[in-house]
Tab-separated table of C-alpha atoms in Angstrom:
chain	number	residue	atom	x	y	z
A	1	MET	CA	93.873	126.538	86.285
A	2	GLN	CA	95.797	128.565	88.547
A	3	ARG	CA	98.847	129.849	86.720
A	4	PHE	CA	101.778	131.473	88.288
A	5	SER	CA	103.805	134.010	86.624
A	6	LEU	CA	106.701	136.432	87.452
A	7	ASN	CA	104.458	139.461	87.187
A	8	GLY	CA	107.124	142.147	86.271
A	9	GLY	CA	109.776	139.584	87.059
A	10	PHE	CA	112.932	141.085	88.627
A	11	LEU	CA	111.967	143.303	91.643
A	12	ASP	CA	115.068	144.271	93.635
A	13	VAL	CA	118.771	143.375	93.876
A	14	TRP	CA	121.098	143.624	96.961
A	15	LYS	CA	124.540	143.533	95.588
A	16	SER	CA	128.279	144.678	95.871
A	17	SER	CA	131.249	142.579	96.145
A	18	GLY	CA	133.374	143.202	99.411
A	19	THR	CA	133.235	142.818	103.198
A	20	ALA	CA	131.423	145.976	104.171
A	21	ASP	CA	127.989	145.447	105.889
A	22	GLY	CA	125.391	144.173	103.300
A	23	TRP	CA	128.162	143.188	100.693
A	24	PHE	CA	128.756	139.828	99.605
A	25	TYR	CA	131.710	137.322	98.688
A	26	ARG	CA	130.263	134.193	97.175
A	27	PRO	CA	126.995	134.254	99.146
A	28	TYR	CA	125.996	130.262	98.989
A	29	LYS	CA	122.400	130.135	100.110
A	30	THR	CA	119.693	132.155	101.845
A	31	ALA	CA	116.623	131.545	104.020
A	32	VAL	CA	113.566	133.438	105.166
A	33	GLY	CA	112.732	133.695	108.978
A	34	PRO	CA	109.323	133.426	110.523
A	35	SER	CA	109.018	137.164	110.919
A	36	GLY	CA	109.971	137.639	106.944
A	37	ASN	CA	113.600	138.777	107.423
A	38	ILE	CA	116.285	137.280	105.116
A	39	TYR	CA	119.326	135.381	106.243
A	40	VAL	CA	122.435	134.802	103.934
A	41	VAL	CA	125.514	132.810	104.340
A	42	ASP	CA	128.113	135.155	103.060
A	43	SER	CA	130.329	132.018	102.506
A	44	TYR	CA	133.627	133.700	101.548
A	45	ASN	CA	133.281	136.353	104.137
A	46	HIS	CA	132.704	133.624	106.801
A	47	ARG	CA	129.676	135.219	108.286
A	48	VAL	CA	125.763	135.372	108.309
A	49	GLN	CA	123.927	138.545	107.158
A	50	LYS	CA	120.395	139.343	108.185
A	51	PHE	CA	118.086	141.892	106.028
A	52	GLN	CA	114.851	143.069	106.074
A	53	PRO	CA	112.519	141.907	102.989
A	54	ASN	CA	113.558	145.126	101.026
A	55	GLY	CA	117.245	144.287	101.453
A	56	ALA	CA	118.042	146.902	104.252
A	57	PHE	CA	120.942	145.522	106.396
A	58	ILE	CA	120.087	144.595	109.980
A	59	LEU	CA	123.026	142.857	111.428
A	60	LYS	CA	125.586	140.170	110.874
A	61	TRP	CA	127.698	137.774	112.917
A	62	GLY	CA	130.607	135.376	112.250
A	63	ASN	CA	134.181	135.416	111.301
A	64	ILE	CA	136.666	132.831	110.362
A	65	GLY	CA	137.629	130.409	112.824
A	66	ILE	CA	136.874	127.211	114.549
A	67	GLY	CA	135.373	128.458	117.817
A	68	ASP	CA	131.588	128.784	118.702
A	69	GLY	CA	129.917	131.389	116.372
A	70	GLN	CA	133.007	131.192	113.957
A	71	PHE	CA	132.873	129.713	110.469
A	72	PHE	CA	135.033	128.746	107.428
A	73	VAL	CA	133.006	128.884	104.285
A	74	PRO	CA	129.319	128.371	105.843
A	75	SER	CA	127.430	126.511	103.273
A	76	ASP	CA	123.777	126.828	104.389
A	77	VAL	CA	121.337	128.520	106.625
A	78	ALA	CA	117.842	127.622	107.879
A	79	ALA	CA	115.243	129.097	110.187
A	80	ASP	CA	112.906	127.446	112.726
A	81	SER	CA	109.299	128.638	113.685
A	82	ALA	CA	110.665	130.155	116.877
A	83	GLY	CA	113.072	132.282	114.872
A	84	ASN	CA	116.360	130.188	115.730
A	85	ILE	CA	119.001	130.027	112.955
A	86	TYR	CA	120.889	127.161	112.009
A	87	VAL	CA	123.984	127.089	109.952
A	88	VAL	CA	125.972	124.055	108.372
A	89	ASN	CA	129.755	124.548	107.874
A	90	ARG	CA	130.936	121.937	105.310
A	91	PHE	CA	134.702	122.330	106.134
A	92	PHE	CA	134.133	122.073	109.860
A	93	GLU	CA	131.683	119.427	109.337
A	94	ARG	CA	129.351	120.842	112.091
A	95	VAL	CA	125.817	122.401	112.673
A	96	GLN	CA	125.688	125.743	114.452
A	97	LYS	CA	122.248	126.989	116.238
A	98	PHE	CA	121.775	130.641	117.021
A	99	SER	CA	119.091	132.953	118.199
A	100	SER	CA	117.519	135.405	115.449
A	101	THR	CA	120.117	138.026	116.541
A	102	GLY	CA	123.094	135.715	116.158
A	103	THR	CA	123.676	134.713	119.787
A	104	PHE	CA	125.225	131.321	119.826
A	105	ILE	CA	122.993	128.320	121.472
A	106	ALA	CA	124.338	125.063	120.529
A	107	THR	CA	126.610	123.006	118.020
A	108	TRP	CA	126.931	119.644	117.016
A	109	GLY	CA	128.681	117.355	114.415
A	110	SER	CA	132.378	116.163	113.516
A	111	ALA	CA	134.081	114.619	110.607
A	112	GLY	CA	133.378	111.078	109.874
A	113	ALA	CA	130.574	108.666	108.473
A	114	ASN	CA	128.862	107.543	111.863
A	115	ASN	CA	125.557	109.027	113.189
A	116	SER	CA	125.786	112.785	113.887
A	117	GLU	CA	129.187	112.808	111.763
A	118	PHE	CA	129.353	114.594	108.338
A	119	ASP	CA	131.554	114.700	105.494
A	120	ASP	CA	131.412	118.264	103.732
A	121	PRO	CA	127.837	118.787	104.530
A	122	TYR	CA	126.243	121.599	102.197
A	123	GLY	CA	122.766	121.599	102.803
A	124	ILE	CA	120.475	122.188	105.900
A	125	ALA	CA	116.518	122.576	106.427
A	126	VAL	CA	113.907	122.588	109.268
A	127	ASP	CA	110.489	120.985	108.878
A	128	PRO	CA	107.229	122.367	110.447
A	129	ASN	CA	107.957	120.516	113.679
A	130	ASN	CA	111.455	121.944	113.944
A	131	ASN	CA	113.245	118.808	112.962
A	132	VAL	CA	116.648	119.462	111.393
A	133	TYR	CA	117.717	117.751	108.331
A	134	VAL	CA	121.266	117.963	106.904
A	135	ALA	CA	122.511	117.015	103.377
A	136	ASP	CA	125.528	115.209	104.308
A	137	THR	CA	127.174	115.584	100.786
A	138	TYR	CA	130.082	113.332	100.660
A	139	ASN	CA	128.525	110.633	102.783
A	140	HIS	CA	125.605	110.662	100.032
A	141	ARG	CA	122.902	110.659	102.919
A	142	ILE	CA	120.551	112.897	104.665
A	143	GLN	CA	120.601	113.156	108.390
A	144	LYS	CA	117.797	114.112	110.594
A	145	PHE	CA	118.156	115.647	114.123
A	146	SER	CA	115.913	117.299	116.759
A	147	SER	CA	116.269	120.910	117.255
A	148	SER	CA	118.468	120.503	120.073
A	149	GLY	CA	120.980	118.264	117.821
A	150	ASN	CA	119.781	114.796	118.957
A	151	TYR	CA	120.323	112.313	116.063
A	152	ILE	CA	116.898	110.662	114.906
A	153	THR	CA	117.637	108.957	111.808
A	154	GLN	CA	119.291	108.937	108.393
A	155	TRP	CA	118.418	107.598	104.861
A	156	GLY	CA	120.345	107.356	101.730
A	157	SER	CA	123.484	105.731	100.150
A	158	LEU	CA	125.630	106.224	97.017
A	159	GLY	CA	123.884	105.240	93.952
A	160	SER	CA	121.556	106.214	91.282
A	161	GLY	CA	118.459	104.294	92.186
A	162	PRO	CA	115.395	105.827	93.923
A	163	GLY	CA	116.253	106.997	97.342
A	164	GLN	CA	119.931	106.958	96.687
A	165	PHE	CA	122.292	109.939	96.026
A	166	TYR	CA	125.257	111.152	94.510
A	167	ARG	CA	126.508	114.227	96.422
A	168	PRO	CA	123.188	115.578	97.647
A	169	HIS	CA	123.744	119.358	97.726
A	170	ASP	CA	120.423	120.864	99.462
A	171	VAL	CA	117.579	119.579	101.376
A	172	ALA	CA	114.242	121.459	101.743
A	173	ALA	CA	110.740	120.817	103.842
A	174	ASP	CA	107.590	122.024	102.813
A	175	ILE	CA	104.673	123.078	105.407
A	176	PHE	CA	103.135	119.579	105.137
A	177	GLY	CA	106.404	117.705	106.160
A	178	ASN	CA	107.667	116.428	102.930
A	179	ILE	CA	111.243	116.372	102.323
A	180	TYR	CA	112.931	117.348	98.889
A	181	VAL	CA	116.559	116.519	98.078
A	182	VAL	CA	118.828	117.644	95.020
A	183	ASP	CA	121.942	115.778	94.065
A	184	GLN	CA	124.707	115.913	91.465
A	185	SER	CA	122.719	112.816	89.543
A	186	ASN	CA	120.396	115.785	88.384
A	187	PHE	CA	117.471	114.580	90.484
A	188	VAL	CA	115.180	115.973	92.517
A	189	GLN	CA	113.699	113.222	95.113
A	190	LYS	CA	110.721	113.840	97.421
A	191	PHE	CA	110.635	111.784	100.922
A	192	THR	CA	108.436	111.699	103.897
A	193	SER	CA	109.845	113.203	107.085
A	194	SER	CA	110.962	109.647	108.116
A	195	GLY	CA	112.774	109.259	104.824
A	196	ALA	CA	110.310	106.886	102.884
A	197	PHE	CA	110.846	107.394	99.247
A	198	LEU	CA	107.823	108.969	97.331
A	199	LEU	CA	109.096	110.066	93.796
A	200	ARG	CA	111.736	111.806	91.780
A	201	TRP	CA	111.943	113.749	88.787
A	202	GLY	CA	114.664	115.033	86.418
A	203	SER	CA	117.820	114.336	84.113
A	204	ARG	CA	120.668	116.015	82.514
A	205	GLY	CA	119.995	118.672	79.930
A	206	ASN	CA	118.977	122.099	79.311
A	207	ASN	CA	115.295	121.626	78.649
A	208	ASP	CA	112.352	122.201	81.080
A	209	GLY	CA	112.616	119.868	83.880
A	210	GLU	CA	116.342	118.857	83.076
A	211	PHE	CA	119.393	120.170	85.118
A	212	ARG	CA	122.846	120.811	85.023
A	213	PHE	CA	123.812	120.466	88.815
A	214	PRO	CA	120.890	121.493	90.578
A	215	TYR	CA	122.354	123.074	93.701
A	216	GLY	CA	119.565	124.576	95.929
A	217	VAL	CA	116.024	123.537	96.816
A	218	THR	CA	112.868	125.008	98.658
A	219	ALA	CA	109.102	124.929	98.596
A	220	ASP	CA	106.661	127.630	99.126
A	221	ILE	CA	103.411	127.766	101.266
A	222	MET	CA	101.506	126.058	98.211
A	223	GLY	CA	103.893	123.101	98.325
A	224	ASP	CA	105.361	124.093	94.996
A	225	VAL	CA	108.984	123.591	94.564
A	226	TYR	CA	112.079	125.534	93.167
A	227	VAL	CA	115.422	124.508	92.217
A	228	THR	CA	118.328	126.600	91.322
A	229	ASP	CA	120.073	125.058	88.117
A	230	ARG	CA	123.548	126.144	88.672
A	231	LEU	CA	125.373	125.506	85.344
A	232	ASN	CA	122.041	126.410	83.368
A	233	ASP	CA	121.847	129.760	85.415
A	234	ASN	CA	118.268	129.648	86.041
A	235	VAL	CA	115.534	128.662	88.808
A	236	GLN	CA	112.856	126.091	87.820
A	237	LYS	CA	109.373	125.655	89.621
A	238	PHE	CA	107.442	122.357	90.090
A	239	LYS	CA	104.385	121.205	91.438
A	240	PRO	CA	104.818	119.000	94.356
A	241	ASP	CA	104.292	115.966	91.890
A	242	GLY	CA	107.189	117.033	89.769
A	243	THR	CA	105.010	118.548	87.161
A	244	PHE	CA	107.207	121.462	85.401
A	245	VAL	CA	105.612	124.938	86.023
A	246	MET	CA	108.049	127.443	84.822
A	247	LYS	CA	111.504	128.785	84.846
A	248	PHE	CA	113.403	132.216	84.877
A	249	GLY	CA	116.905	133.513	84.519
A	250	GLN	CA	119.878	132.963	82.150
A	251	GLY	CA	123.586	133.539	82.158
A	252	GLY	CA	124.678	137.160	82.739
A	253	GLY	CA	125.027	139.851	84.976
A	254	ARG	CA	122.230	142.127	84.364
A	255	ASP	CA	118.975	142.240	86.547
A	256	GLY	CA	117.414	138.864	86.370
A	257	GLU	CA	120.521	137.058	84.973
A	258	PHE	CA	122.457	134.498	87.015
A	259	ASN	CA	126.227	133.629	87.284
A	260	GLN	CA	125.987	130.079	89.028
A	261	PRO	CA	123.083	130.551	91.343
A	262	TYR	CA	123.486	128.334	94.378
A	263	GLY	CA	120.443	129.095	96.844
A	264	VAL	CA	116.802	129.839	96.634
A	265	ALA	CA	114.098	130.766	99.257
A	266	VAL	CA	110.430	132.096	99.184
A	267	ASP	CA	108.854	134.159	101.621
A	268	ILE	CA	105.138	133.911	102.836
A	269	MET	CA	103.960	136.307	100.022
A	270	GLY	CA	105.429	134.295	97.310
A	271	ASN	CA	108.564	136.520	96.615
A	272	VAL	CA	111.530	134.262	95.568
A	273	TYR	CA	115.059	135.338	96.676
A	274	VAL	CA	117.958	133.733	94.735
A	275	ALA	CA	121.750	133.727	95.928
A	276	ASP	CA	123.276	134.729	92.691
A	277	THR	CA	126.622	133.403	93.934
A	278	TYR	CA	129.115	134.202	91.529
A	279	ASN	CA	127.750	137.707	90.740
A	280	ASN	CA	128.001	138.313	94.565
A	281	ARG	CA	124.473	139.399	95.104
A	282	ILE	CA	120.898	138.325	96.183
A	283	GLN	CA	118.116	138.969	93.727
A	284	LYS	CA	114.274	139.242	94.535
A	285	PHE	CA	111.698	138.325	92.108
A	286	LYS	CA	108.048	139.292	92.803
A	287	GLN	CA	105.467	136.389	92.103
A	288	THR	CA	101.889	137.155	91.561
A	289	LEU	CA	99.097	134.754	91.621
A	290	VAL	CA	96.964	134.814	88.169
A	291	ILE	CA	93.778	133.315	88.089
A	292	ASP	CA	92.838	132.932	84.595
A	293	ALA	CA	88.747	132.587	84.935
A	294	ALA	CA	88.462	131.129	81.364
A	295	ASN	CA	90.758	128.225	82.314
A	296	ARG	CA	90.246	127.606	86.011
A	297	PRO	CA	89.264	124.189	87.176
A	298	ASN	CA	86.043	123.208	85.163
A	299	LEU	CA	84.169	121.993	88.363
A	300	TYR	CA	85.285	122.808	91.795
A	301	VAL	CA	84.179	123.114	95.394
A	302	ILE	CA	83.179	126.159	96.931
A	303	ASP	CA	82.153	124.959	100.210
A	304	ILE	CA	81.933	121.892	102.477
A	305	PHE	CA	79.268	121.304	105.128
A	306	SER	CA	78.534	118.186	107.499
A	307	ASP	CA	75.592	117.497	105.059
A	308	GLN	CA	76.040	119.465	101.794
A	309	ILE	CA	78.823	120.148	99.217
A	310	ASP	CA	78.609	123.285	97.164
A	311	LEU	CA	80.110	122.921	93.675
A	312	ALA	CA	80.720	125.567	90.886
A	313	TRP	CA	82.077	125.514	87.531
A	314	ASN	CA	82.949	127.929	84.759
A	315	ASP	CA	80.359	128.805	82.070
A	316	LEU	CA	81.672	127.176	78.981
A	317	ALA	CA	79.007	128.797	76.663
A	318	TYR	CA	77.353	125.534	75.729
A	319	GLU	CA	73.944	126.085	74.087
A	320	THR	CA	72.566	123.127	76.004
A	321	SER	CA	71.982	121.783	79.555
A	322	TYR	CA	74.064	120.074	82.215
A	323	VAL	CA	73.852	116.723	83.948
A	324	LEU	CA	75.597	116.428	87.247
A	325	LEU	CA	76.548	112.988	88.207
A	326	ARG	CA	77.914	111.615	91.706
A	327	SER	CA	79.390	108.413	92.805
A	328	THR	CA	81.350	107.314	95.694
A	329	GLU	CA	83.701	105.299	93.290
A	330	PRO	CA	86.090	106.889	90.763
A	331	ASP	CA	84.402	104.884	87.935
A	332	ILE	CA	81.933	107.152	86.136
A	333	GLY	CA	80.172	103.929	85.200
A	334	THR	CA	78.780	103.747	88.671
A	335	ALA	CA	77.608	107.419	88.801
A	336	VAL	CA	74.188	108.466	88.850
A	337	VAL	CA	72.350	111.597	87.784
A	338	ILE	CA	71.579	114.009	90.528
A	339	ALA	CA	70.581	117.091	88.612
A	340	THR	CA	69.770	118.538	85.210
A	341	LEU	CA	70.693	122.076	85.044
A	342	PRO	CA	69.913	124.872	82.652
A	343	ALA	CA	72.826	126.092	80.428
A	344	ASN	CA	73.266	129.347	82.277
A	345	GLN	CA	73.730	127.893	85.894
A	346	THR	CA	77.237	127.658	87.020
A	347	SER	CA	76.768	126.273	90.571
A	348	TYR	CA	74.899	123.641	92.363
A	349	ASN	CA	74.420	122.723	96.147
A	350	ASP	CA	74.428	118.948	96.705
A	351	SER	CA	72.448	118.449	100.037
A	352	THR	CA	71.641	114.729	99.325
A	353	ILE	CA	75.051	113.285	100.464
A	354	SER	CA	75.198	110.837	103.199
A	355	THR	CA	78.165	109.283	105.258
A	356	ALA	CA	80.429	108.189	102.295
A	357	PRO	CA	84.192	109.295	103.067
A	358	GLU	CA	84.634	110.659	99.358
A	359	TYR	CA	82.279	111.682	96.471
A	360	TYR	CA	83.121	111.861	92.859
A	361	TYR	CA	81.288	114.317	90.730
A	362	TRP	CA	81.248	114.814	86.704
A	363	LEU	CA	79.547	117.483	84.816
A	364	LEU	CA	78.309	116.653	81.317
A	365	PRO	CA	76.992	119.005	78.837
A	366	TYR	CA	73.695	117.791	77.606
A	367	ASN	CA	71.821	118.301	74.330
A	368	GLY	CA	68.379	117.132	75.652
A	369	ALA	CA	68.572	113.677	74.252
A	370	ASN	CA	72.193	112.374	74.677
A	371	ALA	CA	75.468	113.533	76.576
A	372	LEU	CA	78.005	115.023	74.347
A	373	PRO	CA	81.121	112.887	73.597
A	374	PRO	CA	83.300	111.623	76.440
A	375	SER	CA	85.982	114.468	75.362
A	376	GLU	CA	83.553	117.051	76.345
A	377	VAL	CA	83.266	115.730	79.913
A	378	LEU	CA	84.215	118.256	82.476
A	379	LYS	CA	87.002	117.452	84.866
A	380	CYS	CA	86.000	115.094	87.699
A	381	VAL	CA	86.391	116.640	91.182
A	382	ILE	CA	86.890	114.612	94.143
A	383	VAL	CA	85.455	115.757	97.588
A	384	SER	CA	86.649	114.009	100.732
A	385	LEU	CA	84.665	114.720	103.705
A	386	PRO	CA	86.934	115.220	106.744
A	387	SER	CA	87.150	111.758	108.649
A	388	VAL	CA	89.920	113.455	110.837
A	389	PRO	CA	90.030	116.963	112.070
A	390	ALA	CA	90.564	119.365	109.496
A	391	VAL	CA	89.969	122.953	108.410
A	392	PHE	CA	88.377	124.075	105.290
A	393	PRO	CA	89.614	125.909	103.318
A	394	THR	CA	93.172	125.257	104.038
A	395	TYR	CA	94.298	128.393	102.299
A	396	PHE	CA	91.594	130.874	103.761
A	397	ASN	CA	91.009	134.357	102.312
A	398	PRO	CA	88.222	136.036	104.412
A	399	GLU	CA	87.370	138.402	101.870
A	400	ILE	CA	86.763	135.666	99.370
A	401	HIS	CA	85.360	132.771	101.592
A	402	GLY	CA	83.892	134.890	104.254
A	403	ILE	CA	84.485	132.133	107.048
A	404	ALA	CA	86.637	128.852	107.349
A	405	LYS	CA	85.412	125.807	108.939
A	406	ILE	CA	87.184	123.790	111.419
A	407	PHE	CA	85.763	120.307	111.398
A	408	PHE	CA	86.215	117.636	114.196
A	409	GLY	CA	86.483	114.569	111.937
A	410	GLY	CA	82.692	113.844	111.228
A	411	VAL	CA	81.958	113.309	114.893
A	412	LEU	CA	80.140	115.386	117.468
A	413	PHE	CA	82.712	117.217	119.542
A	414	SER	CA	82.702	118.825	122.975
A	415	GLY	CA	85.715	120.870	124.047
A	416	GLU	CA	87.927	123.843	123.094
A	417	VAL	CA	89.633	125.067	119.856
A	418	ARG	CA	92.690	127.640	120.256
A	419	ILE	CA	94.366	129.478	117.336
A	420	TYR	CA	97.722	130.523	117.462
A	421	ASP	CA	100.304	132.233	115.220
A	422	VAL	CA	103.669	130.964	114.468
A	423	SER	CA	105.359	132.724	117.533
A	424	GLY	CA	103.029	130.972	119.822
A	425	ASP	CA	100.731	133.933	120.544
A	426	LEU	CA	97.195	132.926	121.253
A	427	ILE	CA	95.015	134.661	118.636
A	428	LYS	CA	91.537	133.299	119.288
A	429	ASN	CA	89.880	130.662	121.223
A	430	PHE	CA	86.516	128.735	121.048
A	431	THR	CA	85.606	127.622	124.685
A	432	TYR	CA	82.567	125.606	125.903
A	433	ILE	CA	81.954	123.864	122.528
A	434	GLN	CA	78.862	121.543	123.049
A	435	SER	CA	78.291	118.659	120.447
A	436	LYS	CA	79.307	120.337	117.211
A	437	ILE	CA	80.525	118.988	113.934
A	438	TYR	CA	82.519	122.054	113.134
A	439	VAL	CA	82.864	125.775	114.283
A	440	LYS	CA	83.330	128.758	112.195
A	441	TRP	CA	86.173	131.355	112.101
A	442	ASP	CA	85.972	134.891	110.356
A	443	GLY	CA	89.695	135.075	110.319
A	444	LYS	CA	89.831	137.862	113.027
A	445	ASP	CA	91.525	137.711	116.405
A	446	MET	CA	89.741	137.721	119.725
A	447	HIS	CA	89.531	141.458	119.677
A	448	GLY	CA	87.784	141.548	116.250
A	449	ASN	CA	90.945	142.578	114.415
A	450	GLU	CA	91.938	141.461	110.926
A	451	LEU	CA	94.742	139.153	110.918
A	452	ASN	CA	97.951	139.586	108.518
A	453	THR	CA	98.694	136.835	105.881
A	454	GLY	CA	100.561	133.977	107.697
A	455	ILE	CA	100.481	130.210	109.041
A	456	TYR	CA	98.184	129.878	111.846
A	457	ILE	CA	97.910	126.750	114.038
A	458	ILE	CA	94.770	125.343	115.269
A	459	PHE	CA	94.696	123.249	118.599
A	460	ILE	CA	91.628	121.018	119.031
A	461	LYS	CA	91.306	119.614	122.412
A	462	GLY	CA	87.977	117.762	123.729
A	463	LYS	CA	85.965	114.416	123.319
A	464	ASN	CA	83.890	112.820	120.831
A	465	THR	CA	80.592	113.579	122.532
A	466	ASP	CA	79.249	110.040	121.280
A	467	SER	CA	82.012	107.721	122.279
A	468	ASN	CA	83.707	109.815	124.781
A	469	ARG	CA	86.859	109.241	123.194
A	470	ASP	CA	89.604	112.058	123.631
A	471	ILE	CA	90.389	114.249	120.676
A	472	ASN	CA	93.789	116.204	120.881
A	473	THR	CA	95.376	117.425	117.707
A	474	LYS	CA	96.590	120.235	115.872
A	475	ILE	CA	96.099	121.567	112.152
A	476	LYS	CA	97.966	124.382	110.141
A	477	MET	CA	96.221	126.583	107.941
A	478	MET	CA	97.080	129.468	105.793
A	479	LEU	CA	95.470	132.885	105.825
A	480	VAL	CA	96.032	134.998	102.895
A	481	LYS	CA	94.696	138.472	102.081
C-alpha cells in the first residue's frame, strides 16, 4: 500500500493583508505554472501575483477596470504547458489570457447563456492538450474552449442528477485528461474531456468524504484529487475513483488552520498550496510519499518485457510454500499453477506468456497438501501487455528502475522516437530503429546528463514493420527522483 501523509504538515506561509507586493486581500485561487512558479488571483486587490515556490515575490499585474489586463474581483487562474496564464473574471464574465510575465494576449466571453457567454464564472482549468475549461457557475455548466478561446463544447444543466450541477465553483483537469467539477450540491463529479459522466462522490456533512461547500479542486501528477471544503475549513484528498485518502486543516488562524479556504494547487513535487482566503494568505504543505513495506501491495509487477513478466511480493513470513497461478480471465477458477515456490522466495519471472492482452496472477500460501483458506489468498494483480504504444513504468525513477521501456504496441517497429520536456525542448532521440518491440531509456538526455523530476512527452513516428502501417503517436510519462 502506498500511503501519503503530510510529513511535518505545514511547511510555509505567505501572508499579510494589504496592497503591497506579496500581500493579499481575499486571495481566491492559486495555480502552479510549468516552471514551478505560483500564481495567485489576489481577488479584492484586482490583480494576479506571481511567486517562486518558496514564496518570494516575482511580479504582479492588473488593476480595477474593464479594459484589457484589468480585473474586477478575478475568481480563478490556470496555466498551460507553454506557461500562458488564464484568468477568469466572474463579474465581467470573461476569460483573459496572458504570458507568464503578465503581457495581455487575448480575451473572450460576455454575459449571457449562449455558447461562449457566462453568468458569474468562478473556476478555470487547462488540460494536458491546452484546452481551457470554465466553470460557468450560474449557468450550471462547464464550457470547453481551445487555448485561443474558440468554443468547443459544453455540458451540464441545473439539477442534482449525475452530470448536472448546482452552481459549479471549480473545475480541474488531471494529466490523463479527466475533468473534475465541484458544486454547491456537495458533489465531486468526474468526466471525460468531452463531458461524458464517469462517476461522482460526496454529500453534505462533516465526516470524511463529506463537504460543506466544496469550493476548489485540483489533481496531482498521480491523478489524486484535492478539494477545499470551504465551510469545514479543511482540504480533503481522494483517489481518482473517489476513495477518501486523508484530510488536513481546521478552523482558525494559526499555521495549518484555515478560514474559508477557496483554492488549492499541487506542484510536481507534491507540495500543496492552499488559498486561505479569509486569512488573506497562501499556505504551503509538504507532502511525502511513505512506502510501508509491511503493507505494500502483496503482489506487484517489477518489469514487463515482450515475452516475460517479472513479479514480486512482500514476505508474509508463512512457514510454508507458495503457489503462483495465472489466467487470461479474472476468474481464479480458470487459473493454472505455473510455479510452486519456497517460503523465502519473494519474486518470480514468468517467461511462459504468449500473446494474450491481459494476464491475471494469484499467489496462494501452500502447506504442502492444500492451499490455505480463501481469506489468505494474496491480492490478484492484473498485467496488461501494451497493445498500443506505451511506456513502462509510467512513473519512472532511474535510481529504482534503472531503465524505462518504450513499447510500440506489441508490434515490430521501425522509425524514430523523440523525447521532449514540457517546454518543447528535445531531450533525447532514438533514430534508425529497425524492427524493435521496444527501446530502453535510462532517464538521461542526449549528452548523458541526468534529468530533473518532471513530465516528459514521448513522440513515436514510424511504421509497423510487418504491415507497413503508419504509427504516429505521443505518450506522457513522469520522471521522478
